[in-house]
């Protein structure tokens, strides 16, 4: 089951479980749409994997399966994808 992390690893933007602009890789590294499209070029900077739209968990399931509250942020932010 997805952790549904609460923020972007690059810019620390809040990404609540219903955020339409959350992107994740297969390891669930989590980023916002802005960072994914501009800084990262659609690739996870941690594992090199594809970043895809994070599915939104239905609100009535969140009570029983709440999102993670552990914020993960990269210390030095994200380097732009190699041009
Ligand atoms: Zn971001
Ligand atoms: Zn990753």
Short mmCIF file of C-alpha atoms and ligand atoms in Angstrom, two decimals:
data_model
loop_
_atom_site.label_atom_id
_atom_site.label_comp_id
_atom_site.label_asym_id
_atom_site.label_seq_id
_atom_site.Cartn_x
_atom_site.Cartn_y
_atom_site.Cartn_z
CA UNK A 1 0.00 0.00 0.00
CA UNK A 2 1.22 3.49 -0.79
CA UNK A 3 2.53 5.61 2.06
CA UNK A 4 1.11 8.79 0.55
CA UNK A 5 3.97 10.98 1.75
CA UNK A 6 2.96 14.51 2.72
CA UNK A 7 5.42 16.61 0.74
CA UNK A 8 7.67 17.06 -2.27
CA UNK A 9 11.22 15.80 -1.66
CA UNK A 10 12.69 18.65 -3.69
CA UNK A 11 10.85 21.80 -2.63
CA UNK A 12 8.98 20.56 0.45
CA UNK A 13 5.66 21.63 -1.00
CA UNK A 14 2.68 20.09 0.77
CA UNK A 15 1.14 17.22 -1.15
CA UNK A 16 -1.97 16.14 0.71
CA UNK A 17 -3.47 12.75 -0.17
CA UNK A 18 -5.92 14.42 -2.57
CA UNK A 19 -3.26 16.48 -4.35
CA UNK A 20 -3.64 16.18 -8.10
CA UNK A 21 -0.04 17.34 -8.63
CA UNK A 22 1.72 14.61 -6.65
CA UNK A 23 4.13 12.36 -8.56
CA UNK A 24 5.81 9.18 -7.33
CA UNK A 25 8.35 6.62 -8.51
CA UNK A 26 8.14 2.88 -7.91
CA UNK A 27 9.85 3.33 -4.54
CA UNK A 28 7.41 6.07 -3.71
CA UNK A 29 9.91 8.89 -3.77
CA UNK A 30 7.42 11.76 -3.91
CA UNK A 31 7.59 15.03 -5.83
CA UNK A 32 5.31 17.80 -6.98
CA UNK A 33 4.34 18.26 -10.61
CA UNK A 34 6.45 21.40 -10.93
CA UNK A 35 9.68 19.75 -9.80
CA UNK A 36 8.92 16.62 -11.81
CA UNK A 37 8.38 18.50 -15.05
CA UNK A 38 10.87 21.34 -14.72
CA UNK A 39 13.73 20.22 -12.50
CA UNK A 40 13.64 16.47 -12.83
CA UNK A 41 12.57 15.88 -16.40
CA UNK A 42 10.17 13.12 -15.34
CA UNK A 43 12.84 10.96 -13.67
CA UNK A 44 13.30 10.23 -10.00
CA UNK A 45 16.62 11.75 -8.89
CA UNK A 46 17.08 9.01 -6.28
CA UNK A 47 16.59 5.86 -8.29
CA UNK A 48 16.40 7.04 -11.90
CA UNK A 49 12.94 5.57 -12.29
CA UNK A 50 9.87 6.95 -13.97
CA UNK A 51 7.71 9.42 -12.08
CA UNK A 52 3.99 8.96 -12.51
CA UNK A 53 0.82 10.56 -11.17
CA UNK A 54 0.10 9.40 -7.65
CA UNK A 55 -3.36 7.90 -7.44
CA UNK A 56 -5.76 9.57 -5.04
CA UNK A 57 -7.03 7.38 -2.25
CA UNK A 58 -10.77 7.76 -1.79
CA UNK A 59 -11.58 9.95 1.20
CA UNK A 60 -13.60 7.24 2.91
CA UNK A 61 -10.55 4.96 2.87
CA UNK A 62 -8.22 7.52 4.41
CA UNK A 63 -9.70 7.17 7.88
CA UNK A 64 -8.77 3.52 8.03
CA UNK A 65 -5.59 3.85 5.98
CA UNK A 66 -4.22 7.30 6.79
CA UNK A 67 -1.44 8.93 4.79
CA UNK A 68 2.13 9.08 6.07
CA UNK A 69 3.04 12.13 8.12
CA UNK A 70 6.81 11.59 7.87
CA UNK A 71 8.21 14.35 5.67
CA UNK A 72 11.10 13.31 3.43
CA UNK A 73 13.17 16.16 2.00
CA UNK A 74 16.44 16.01 0.14
CA UNK A 75 19.10 17.86 2.13
CA UNK A 76 20.48 19.85 -0.76
CA UNK A 77 17.34 20.00 -2.86
CA UNK A 78 17.24 18.48 -6.33
CA UNK A 79 19.81 19.03 -9.01
CA UNK A 80 18.32 19.72 -12.43
CA UNK A 81 18.18 16.71 -14.73
CA UNK A 82 21.18 16.43 -16.99
CA UNK A 83 20.47 18.32 -20.19
ZN1 LIG B 1 8.51 20.18 -5.62
ZN1 LIG B 2 12.86 6.90 -6.78
#
